[in-house]
Short mmCIF file of C-alpha atoms and ligand atoms in Angstrom, two decimals:
data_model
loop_
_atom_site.label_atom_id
_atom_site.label_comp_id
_atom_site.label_asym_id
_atom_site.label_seq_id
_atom_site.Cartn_x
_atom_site.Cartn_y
_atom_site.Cartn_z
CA UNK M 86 0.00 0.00 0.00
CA UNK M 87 1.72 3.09 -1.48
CA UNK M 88 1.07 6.44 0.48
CA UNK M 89 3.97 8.49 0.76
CA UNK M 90 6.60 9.10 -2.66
CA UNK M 91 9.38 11.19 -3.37
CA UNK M 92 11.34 12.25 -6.59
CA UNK M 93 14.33 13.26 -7.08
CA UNK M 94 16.04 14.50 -10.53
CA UNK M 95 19.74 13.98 -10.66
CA UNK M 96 22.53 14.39 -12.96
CA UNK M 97 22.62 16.77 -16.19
CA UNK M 98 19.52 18.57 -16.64
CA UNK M 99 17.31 17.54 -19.87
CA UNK M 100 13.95 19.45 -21.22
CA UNK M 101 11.28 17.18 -20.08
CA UNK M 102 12.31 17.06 -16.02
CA UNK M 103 9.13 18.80 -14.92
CA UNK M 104 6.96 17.02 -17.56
CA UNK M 105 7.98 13.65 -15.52
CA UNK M 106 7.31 15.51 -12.43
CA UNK M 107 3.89 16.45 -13.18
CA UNK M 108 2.86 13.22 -14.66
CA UNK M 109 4.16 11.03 -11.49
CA UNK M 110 2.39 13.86 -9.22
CA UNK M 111 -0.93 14.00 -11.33
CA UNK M 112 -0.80 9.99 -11.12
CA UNK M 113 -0.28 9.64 -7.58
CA UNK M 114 -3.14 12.60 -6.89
CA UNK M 115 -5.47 10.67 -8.89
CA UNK M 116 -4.44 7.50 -6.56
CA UNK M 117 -4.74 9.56 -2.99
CA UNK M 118 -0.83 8.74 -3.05
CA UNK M 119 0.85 11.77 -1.62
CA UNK M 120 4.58 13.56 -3.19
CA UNK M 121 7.17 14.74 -2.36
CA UNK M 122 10.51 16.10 -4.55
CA UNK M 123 14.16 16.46 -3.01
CA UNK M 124 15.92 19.12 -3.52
CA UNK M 125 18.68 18.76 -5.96
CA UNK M 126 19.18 14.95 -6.81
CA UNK M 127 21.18 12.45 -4.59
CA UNK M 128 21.99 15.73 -2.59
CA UNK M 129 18.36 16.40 -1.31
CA UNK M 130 18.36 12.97 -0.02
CA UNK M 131 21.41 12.65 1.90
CA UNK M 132 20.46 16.19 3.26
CA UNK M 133 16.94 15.18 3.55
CA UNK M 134 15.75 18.75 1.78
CA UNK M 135 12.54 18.06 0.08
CA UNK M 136 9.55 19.83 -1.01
CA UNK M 137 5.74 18.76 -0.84
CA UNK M 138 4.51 18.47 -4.47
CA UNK M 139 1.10 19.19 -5.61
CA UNK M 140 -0.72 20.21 -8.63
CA UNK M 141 -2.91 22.18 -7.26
CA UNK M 142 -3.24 26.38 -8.37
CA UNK M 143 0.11 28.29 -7.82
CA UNK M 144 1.83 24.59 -6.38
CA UNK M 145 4.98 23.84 -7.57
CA UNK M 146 4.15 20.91 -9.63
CA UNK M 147 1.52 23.36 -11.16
CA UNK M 148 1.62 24.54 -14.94
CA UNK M 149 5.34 22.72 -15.60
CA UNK M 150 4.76 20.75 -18.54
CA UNK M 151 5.77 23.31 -20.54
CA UNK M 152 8.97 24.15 -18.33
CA UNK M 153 12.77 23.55 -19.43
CA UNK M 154 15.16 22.16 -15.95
CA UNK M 155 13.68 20.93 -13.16
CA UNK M 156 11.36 22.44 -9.82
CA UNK M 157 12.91 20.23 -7.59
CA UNK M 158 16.95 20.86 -9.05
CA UNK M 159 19.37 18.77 -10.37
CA UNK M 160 22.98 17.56 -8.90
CA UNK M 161 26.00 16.11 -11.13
CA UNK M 162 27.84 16.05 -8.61
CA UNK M 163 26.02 13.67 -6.08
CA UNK M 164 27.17 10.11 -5.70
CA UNK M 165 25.99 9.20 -2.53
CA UNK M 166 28.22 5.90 -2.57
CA UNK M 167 31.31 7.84 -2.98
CA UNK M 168 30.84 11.23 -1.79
CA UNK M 169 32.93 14.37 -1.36
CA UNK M 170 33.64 15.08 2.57
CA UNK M 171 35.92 17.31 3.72
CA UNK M 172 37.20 16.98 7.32
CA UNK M 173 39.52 19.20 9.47
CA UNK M 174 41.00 20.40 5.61
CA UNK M 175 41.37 17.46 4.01
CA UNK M 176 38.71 15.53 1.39
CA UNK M 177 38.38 12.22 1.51
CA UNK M 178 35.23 10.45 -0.29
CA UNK M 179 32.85 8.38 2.18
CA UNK M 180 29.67 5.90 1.54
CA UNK M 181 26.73 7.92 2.75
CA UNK M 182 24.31 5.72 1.35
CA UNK M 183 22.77 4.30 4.77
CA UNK M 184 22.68 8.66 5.84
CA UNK M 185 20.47 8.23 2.53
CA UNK M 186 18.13 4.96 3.92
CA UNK M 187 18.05 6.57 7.45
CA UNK M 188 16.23 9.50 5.85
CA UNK M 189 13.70 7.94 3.63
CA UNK M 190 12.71 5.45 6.43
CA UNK M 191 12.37 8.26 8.60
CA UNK M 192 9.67 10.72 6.72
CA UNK M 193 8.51 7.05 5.56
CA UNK M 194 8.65 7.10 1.99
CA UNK M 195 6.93 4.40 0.46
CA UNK M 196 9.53 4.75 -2.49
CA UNK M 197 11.19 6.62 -4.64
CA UNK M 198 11.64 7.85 -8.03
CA UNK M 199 15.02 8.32 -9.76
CA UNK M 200 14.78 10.85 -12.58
CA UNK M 201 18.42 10.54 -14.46
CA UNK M 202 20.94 8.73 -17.11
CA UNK M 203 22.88 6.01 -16.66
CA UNK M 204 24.78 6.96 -13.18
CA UNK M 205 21.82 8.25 -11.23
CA UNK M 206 20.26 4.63 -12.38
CA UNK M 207 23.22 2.61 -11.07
CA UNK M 208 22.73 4.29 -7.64
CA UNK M 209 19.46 3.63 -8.12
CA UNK M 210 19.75 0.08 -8.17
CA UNK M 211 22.58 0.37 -5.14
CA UNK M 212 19.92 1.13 -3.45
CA UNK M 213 17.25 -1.05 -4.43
CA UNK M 214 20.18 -3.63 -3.46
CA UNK M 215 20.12 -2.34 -0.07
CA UNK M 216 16.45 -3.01 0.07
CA UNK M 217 14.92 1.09 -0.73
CA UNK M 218 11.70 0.37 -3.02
CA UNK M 219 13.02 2.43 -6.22
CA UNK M 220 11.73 2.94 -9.47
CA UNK M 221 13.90 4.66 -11.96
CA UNK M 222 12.89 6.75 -15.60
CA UNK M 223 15.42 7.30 -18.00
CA UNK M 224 16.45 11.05 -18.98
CA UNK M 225 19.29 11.95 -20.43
CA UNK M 226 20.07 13.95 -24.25
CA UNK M 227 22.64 11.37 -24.98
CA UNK M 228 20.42 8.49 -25.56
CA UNK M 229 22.61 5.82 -24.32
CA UNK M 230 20.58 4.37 -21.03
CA UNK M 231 20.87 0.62 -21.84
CA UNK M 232 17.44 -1.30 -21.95
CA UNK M 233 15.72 1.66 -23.83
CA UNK M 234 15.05 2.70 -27.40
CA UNK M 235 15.03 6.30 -26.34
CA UNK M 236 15.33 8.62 -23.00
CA UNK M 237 13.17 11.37 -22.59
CA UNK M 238 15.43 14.88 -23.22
CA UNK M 239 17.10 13.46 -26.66
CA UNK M 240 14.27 14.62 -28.96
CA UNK M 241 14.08 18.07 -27.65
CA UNK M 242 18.09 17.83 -28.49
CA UNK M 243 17.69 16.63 -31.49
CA UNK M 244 15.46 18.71 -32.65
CA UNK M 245 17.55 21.68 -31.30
CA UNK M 246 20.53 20.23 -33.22
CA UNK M 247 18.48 20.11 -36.45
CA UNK M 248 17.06 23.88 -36.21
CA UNK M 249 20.94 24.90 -35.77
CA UNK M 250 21.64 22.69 -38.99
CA UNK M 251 19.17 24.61 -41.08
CA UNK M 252 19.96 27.63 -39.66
CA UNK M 253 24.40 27.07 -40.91
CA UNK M 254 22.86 25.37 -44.11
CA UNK M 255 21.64 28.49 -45.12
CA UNK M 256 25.04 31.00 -44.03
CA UNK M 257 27.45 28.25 -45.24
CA UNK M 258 25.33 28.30 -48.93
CA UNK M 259 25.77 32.10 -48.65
CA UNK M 260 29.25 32.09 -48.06
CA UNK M 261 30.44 29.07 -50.04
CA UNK M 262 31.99 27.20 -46.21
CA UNK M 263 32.09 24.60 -44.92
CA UNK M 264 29.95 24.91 -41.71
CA UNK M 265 30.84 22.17 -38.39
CA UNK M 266 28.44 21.34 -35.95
CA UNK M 267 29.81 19.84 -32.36
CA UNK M 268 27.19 18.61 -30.63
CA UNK M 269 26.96 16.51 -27.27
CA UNK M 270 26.34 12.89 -26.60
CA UNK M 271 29.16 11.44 -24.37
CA UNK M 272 30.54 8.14 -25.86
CA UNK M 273 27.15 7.81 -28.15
CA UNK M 274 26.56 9.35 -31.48
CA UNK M 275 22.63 9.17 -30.95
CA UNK M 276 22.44 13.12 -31.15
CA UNK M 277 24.94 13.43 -33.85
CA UNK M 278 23.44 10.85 -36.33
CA UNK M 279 19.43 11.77 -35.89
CA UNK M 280 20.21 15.65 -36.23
CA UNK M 281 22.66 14.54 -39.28
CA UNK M 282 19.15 13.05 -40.72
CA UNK M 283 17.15 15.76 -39.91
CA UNK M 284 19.28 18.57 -41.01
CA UNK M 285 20.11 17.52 -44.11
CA UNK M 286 23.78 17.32 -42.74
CA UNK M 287 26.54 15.87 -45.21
CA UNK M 288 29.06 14.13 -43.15
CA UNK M 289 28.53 12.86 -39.35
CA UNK M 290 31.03 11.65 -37.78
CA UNK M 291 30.31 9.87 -34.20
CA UNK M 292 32.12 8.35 -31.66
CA UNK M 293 30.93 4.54 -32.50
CA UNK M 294 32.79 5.16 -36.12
CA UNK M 295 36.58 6.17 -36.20
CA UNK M 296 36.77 8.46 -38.55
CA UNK M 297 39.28 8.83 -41.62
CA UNK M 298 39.12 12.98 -42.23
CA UNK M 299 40.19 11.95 -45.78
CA UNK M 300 36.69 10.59 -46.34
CA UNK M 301 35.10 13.23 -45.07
CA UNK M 302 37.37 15.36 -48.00
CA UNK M 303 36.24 12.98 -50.44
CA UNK M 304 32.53 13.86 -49.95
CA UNK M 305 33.41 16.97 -49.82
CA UNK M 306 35.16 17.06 -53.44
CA UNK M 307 32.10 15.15 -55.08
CA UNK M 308 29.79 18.16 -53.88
CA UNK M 309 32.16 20.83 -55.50
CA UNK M 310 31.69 18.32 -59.07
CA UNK M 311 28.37 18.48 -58.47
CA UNK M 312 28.32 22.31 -58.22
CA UNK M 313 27.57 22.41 -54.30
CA UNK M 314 30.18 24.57 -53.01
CA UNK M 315 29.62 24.22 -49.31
CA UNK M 316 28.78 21.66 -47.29
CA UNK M 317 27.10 20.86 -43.61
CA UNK M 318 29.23 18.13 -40.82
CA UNK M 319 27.99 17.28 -37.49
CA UNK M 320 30.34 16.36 -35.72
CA UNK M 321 29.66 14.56 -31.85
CA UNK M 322 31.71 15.68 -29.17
CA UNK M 323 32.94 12.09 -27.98
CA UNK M 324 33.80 11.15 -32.15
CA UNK M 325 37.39 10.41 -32.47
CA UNK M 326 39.77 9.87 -35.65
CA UNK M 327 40.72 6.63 -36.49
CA UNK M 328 43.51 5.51 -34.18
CA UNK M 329 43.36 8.96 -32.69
CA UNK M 330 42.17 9.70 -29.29
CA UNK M 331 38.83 11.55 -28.01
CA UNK M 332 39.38 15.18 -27.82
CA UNK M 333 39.45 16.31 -24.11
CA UNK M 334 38.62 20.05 -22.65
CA UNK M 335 39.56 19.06 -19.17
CA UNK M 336 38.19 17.93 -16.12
CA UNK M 337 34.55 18.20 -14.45
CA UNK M 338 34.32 18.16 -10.42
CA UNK M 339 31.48 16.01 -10.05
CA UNK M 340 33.44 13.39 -7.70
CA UNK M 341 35.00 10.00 -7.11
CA UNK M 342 33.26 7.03 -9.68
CA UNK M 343 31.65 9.15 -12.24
CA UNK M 344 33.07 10.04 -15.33
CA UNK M 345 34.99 13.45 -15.13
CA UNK M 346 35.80 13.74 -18.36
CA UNK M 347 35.35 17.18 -20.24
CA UNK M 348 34.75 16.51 -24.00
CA UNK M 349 34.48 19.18 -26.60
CA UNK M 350 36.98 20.66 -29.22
CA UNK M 351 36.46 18.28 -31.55
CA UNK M 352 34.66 19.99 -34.38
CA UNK M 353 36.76 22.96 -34.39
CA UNK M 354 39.59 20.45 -35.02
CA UNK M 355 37.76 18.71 -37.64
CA UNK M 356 37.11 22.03 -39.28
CA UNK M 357 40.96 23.35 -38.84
CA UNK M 358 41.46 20.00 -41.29
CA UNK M 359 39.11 20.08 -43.44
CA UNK M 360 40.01 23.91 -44.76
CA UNK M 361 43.34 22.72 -44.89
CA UNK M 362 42.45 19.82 -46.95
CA UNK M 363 39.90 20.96 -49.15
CA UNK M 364 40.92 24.54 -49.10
CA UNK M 365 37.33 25.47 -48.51
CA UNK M 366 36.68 27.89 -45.96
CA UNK M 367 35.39 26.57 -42.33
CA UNK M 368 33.74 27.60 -39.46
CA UNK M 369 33.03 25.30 -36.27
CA UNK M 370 29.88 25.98 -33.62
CA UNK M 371 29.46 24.43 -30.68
CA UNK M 372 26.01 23.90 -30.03
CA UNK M 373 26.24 23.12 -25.56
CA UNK M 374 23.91 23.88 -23.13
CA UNK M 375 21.23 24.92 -25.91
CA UNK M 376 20.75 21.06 -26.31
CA UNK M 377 19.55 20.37 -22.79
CA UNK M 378 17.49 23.97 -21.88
CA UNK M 379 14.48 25.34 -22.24
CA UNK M 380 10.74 23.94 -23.60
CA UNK M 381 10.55 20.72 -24.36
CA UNK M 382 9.28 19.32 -27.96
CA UNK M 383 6.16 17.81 -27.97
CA UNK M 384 7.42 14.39 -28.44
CA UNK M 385 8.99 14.71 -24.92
CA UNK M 386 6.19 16.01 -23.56
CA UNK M 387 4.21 12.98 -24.33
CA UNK M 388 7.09 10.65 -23.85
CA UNK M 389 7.90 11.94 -20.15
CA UNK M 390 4.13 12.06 -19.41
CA UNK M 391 4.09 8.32 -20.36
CA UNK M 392 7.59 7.68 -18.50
CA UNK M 393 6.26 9.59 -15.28
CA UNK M 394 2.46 8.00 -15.31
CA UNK M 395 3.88 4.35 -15.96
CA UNK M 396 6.66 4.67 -13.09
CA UNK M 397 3.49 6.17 -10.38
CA UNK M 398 1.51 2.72 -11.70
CA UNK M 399 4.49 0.07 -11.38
CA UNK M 400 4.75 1.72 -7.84
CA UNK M 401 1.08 1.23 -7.08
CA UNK M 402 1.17 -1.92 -8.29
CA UNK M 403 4.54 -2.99 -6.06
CA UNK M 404 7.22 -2.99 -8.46
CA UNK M 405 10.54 -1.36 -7.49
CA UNK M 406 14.05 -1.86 -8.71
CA UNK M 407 12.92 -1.24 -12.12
CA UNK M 408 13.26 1.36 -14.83
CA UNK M 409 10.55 2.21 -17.05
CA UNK M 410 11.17 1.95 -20.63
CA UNK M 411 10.58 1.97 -24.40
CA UNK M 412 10.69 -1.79 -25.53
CA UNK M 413 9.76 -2.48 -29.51
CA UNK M 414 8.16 0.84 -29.06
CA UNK M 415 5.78 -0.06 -26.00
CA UNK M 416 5.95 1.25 -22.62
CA UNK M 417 7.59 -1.38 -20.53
CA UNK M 418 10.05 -1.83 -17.38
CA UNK M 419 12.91 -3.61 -16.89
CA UNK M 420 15.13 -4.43 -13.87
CA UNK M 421 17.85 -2.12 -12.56
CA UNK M 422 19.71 -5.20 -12.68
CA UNK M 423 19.50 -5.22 -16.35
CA UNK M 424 20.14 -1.66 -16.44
CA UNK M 425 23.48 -1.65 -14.71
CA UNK M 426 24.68 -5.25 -16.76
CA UNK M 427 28.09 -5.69 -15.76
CA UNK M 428 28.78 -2.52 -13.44
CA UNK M 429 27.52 -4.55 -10.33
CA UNK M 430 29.76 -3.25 -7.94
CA UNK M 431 28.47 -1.19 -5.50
CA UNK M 432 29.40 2.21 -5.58
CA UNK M 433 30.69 2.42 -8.90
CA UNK M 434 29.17 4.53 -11.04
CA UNK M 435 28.92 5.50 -15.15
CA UNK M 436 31.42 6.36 -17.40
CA UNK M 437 33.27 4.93 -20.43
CA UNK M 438 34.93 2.20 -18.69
CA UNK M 439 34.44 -1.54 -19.57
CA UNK M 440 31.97 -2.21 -16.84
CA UNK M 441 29.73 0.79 -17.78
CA UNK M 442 26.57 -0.33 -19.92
CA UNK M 443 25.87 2.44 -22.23
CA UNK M 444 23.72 1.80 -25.33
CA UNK M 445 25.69 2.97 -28.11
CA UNK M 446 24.62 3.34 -32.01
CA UNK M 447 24.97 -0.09 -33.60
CA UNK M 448 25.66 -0.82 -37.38
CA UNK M 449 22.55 -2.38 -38.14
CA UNK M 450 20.46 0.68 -36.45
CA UNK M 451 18.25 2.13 -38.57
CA UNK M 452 19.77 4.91 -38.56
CA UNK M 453 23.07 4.48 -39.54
CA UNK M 454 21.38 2.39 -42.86
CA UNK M 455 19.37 5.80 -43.69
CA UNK M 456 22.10 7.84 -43.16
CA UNK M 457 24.14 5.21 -45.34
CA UNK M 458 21.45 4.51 -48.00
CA UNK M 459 20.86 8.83 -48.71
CA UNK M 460 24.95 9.24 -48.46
CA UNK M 461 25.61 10.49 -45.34
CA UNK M 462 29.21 10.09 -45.28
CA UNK M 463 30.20 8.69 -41.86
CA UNK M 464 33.74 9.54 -41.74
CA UNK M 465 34.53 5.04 -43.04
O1 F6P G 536 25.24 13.72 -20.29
C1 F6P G 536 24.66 14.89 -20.73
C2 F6P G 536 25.70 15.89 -21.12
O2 F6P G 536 25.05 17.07 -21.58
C3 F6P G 536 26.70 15.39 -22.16
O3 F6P G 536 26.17 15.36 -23.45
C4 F6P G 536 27.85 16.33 -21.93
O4 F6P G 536 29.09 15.75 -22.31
C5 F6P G 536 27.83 16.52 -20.44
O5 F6P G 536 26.50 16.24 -20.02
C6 F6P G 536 28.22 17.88 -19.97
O6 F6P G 536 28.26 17.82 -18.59
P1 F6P G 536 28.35 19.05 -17.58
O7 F6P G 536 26.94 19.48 -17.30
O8 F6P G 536 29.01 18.46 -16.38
O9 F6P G 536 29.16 20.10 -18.24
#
């Protein structure tokens, strides 16, 4: 018997946050179930800062669907297995996961909802192992939660990729350049590959395909035959040239076991070759934070509505340790267990190391044969 929930959003901030919100709080309303949101992710909870939810006029959870970030926050930095202490001047990193338990037993949380990618999902399932009733729904831009066809945040990014597309198709025809999208996605070229599609890109180049720049040339080249003097290259942050390494803008702060990693660079670098090679002219944009803010599309609107309803119904129904999911394009859930694969240990969280179970593009996706079949060069 479900009374008392609580939500928390954690890790890098997507458009479609407060659309889960909503749904989950609408859900439970509708099932006398009352809610409750901590404050910024992981961090609310070990703090135990939370807010009462409620859809009711002027209530925070009120008139949201429309809203980019998230009501409640969002941490990055907030692994609760592993976290940041400092102590008479010195840090040192300390499993605060039972400070975590103690709380939610304590204000008697019936369970709790895990809004986030891939890391905030392995703690989720930490603590489901520890015996917390959790139920997890997959956000992140970069598409790569394993066990899902898509996360809700990615459309709204892909469709902001493919509005900046258009909008350097139309100043690199003017000018006769070669224009360079960077765009994000981690170690997956989700992002890279649908906007590619969508813009009417030339060349992608992601991270799952080394790329040879003199392929990239050699597209280039045919256009000029064909009279098409400038041409349009996404190019995802995490892609990589073949044999080369990932370029790297330095380091994030967002503590022990999570991936620290600051990517980006890489399409001004691809650029920097490509006027040197072709002697065409070339400009690089990154595209950043514009991928992840403001309204969400109306795609993610439904798909988080869907997301937060089904995750308030496994709950009612007394399913935890699960993830709710898109599965041969039906709403679905799946264990955390699943989720996390090989990365079992507790504690340990995302990343691109070999435990880590990101869902990457494949060859045979879809995708990559459209892209393929219209000649989208791929950088191979
Ligand atoms: O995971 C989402 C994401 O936006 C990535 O695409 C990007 O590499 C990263 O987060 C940026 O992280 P931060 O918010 O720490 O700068």
């Amino acid at each position: 018997m479900i009374r008392k929930v609580a939500i928390l959003a954690n890790g890098g901030d997507v458009s479609g946050f407060n659309a889960v919100i909503r749904a989950i709080v609408k859900t439970a309303e509708n099932n006398g179930v009352e809610c409750y949101g901590y404050l910024d992710g992981y961090n609310g909870l070990l703090k135990n800062e939370y807010v009462k939810l409620s859809t009711s006029e002027g209530e925070m959870a009120s008139g949201i669907l429309q809203l980019g970030g998230s009501v409640i926050g969002s941490s990055t930095n907030a692994n609760v297995f592993n976290y940041k202490v400092e102590e008479n001047g010195e840090v040192t990193y300390k499993d605060l996961s039972d400070v975590c338990i103690e709380n939610i037993k304590k204000e008697k949380f019936d369970c709790i909802f895990t809004l986030g990618g891939d890391g905030t999902q392995k703690s989720a399932r930490d603590f489901s192992t520890k015996g917390v009733n959790v139920i997890g729904v997959p956000k992140t831009i970069d598409n790569d939660v394993a066990c899902t066809e898509i996360t809700f945040g990615y459309n709204t990014a892909v469709s902001v990729a493919a509005e900046a597309l258009d909008r350097l198709h139309t100043t690199g025809e003017t000018h006769h350049r070669i224009m360079v999208l960077e765009v994000m996605g981690r170690y997956a070229g989700w992002i890279a590959l649908e906007s590619a599609i969508a813009g009417g890109a030339d060349i992608a180049l992601i991270p799952e395909i080394p790329y040879d720049i003199n392929k990239a040339v050699e597209k280039i080249n045919e256009r000029k035959e064909q009279g098409k003097n400038f041409s349009v290259v996404v190019v995802a942050e995490g892609a990589a040239p073949k044999g080369g390494t990932i370029s790297i803008l330095g380091t994030r702060n967002n503590g022990e076991g999570v991936d620290n990693t600051k990517l980006g660079g890489i399409g001004q670098i691809v650029a920097n070759q490509l006027q040197e090679l072709t002697g065409i002219e070339s400009r690089s944009t990154t595209l950043g934070y514009m991928q992840r803010g403001g309204t969400p599309t109306a795609y993610d609107r439904v798909l988080s509505t869907k997301y937060g309803a089904k995750a308030m119904e496994l709950a009612l129904n007394g399913q935890f340790g699960v993830l709710t999911v898109i599965k041969n394009g039906k709403l679905d859930a799946v264990s955390l267990e699943e989720v996390v694969g090989r990365n079992t240990k507790i504690g340990a969280v995302s990343g691109n190391t070999a435990e880590s179970n990101l869902r990457k593009v494949t060859m045979d996706n879809d995708l990559v044969k459209t892209a393929r079949n219209i000649g989208i060069c791929l950088g191979d």
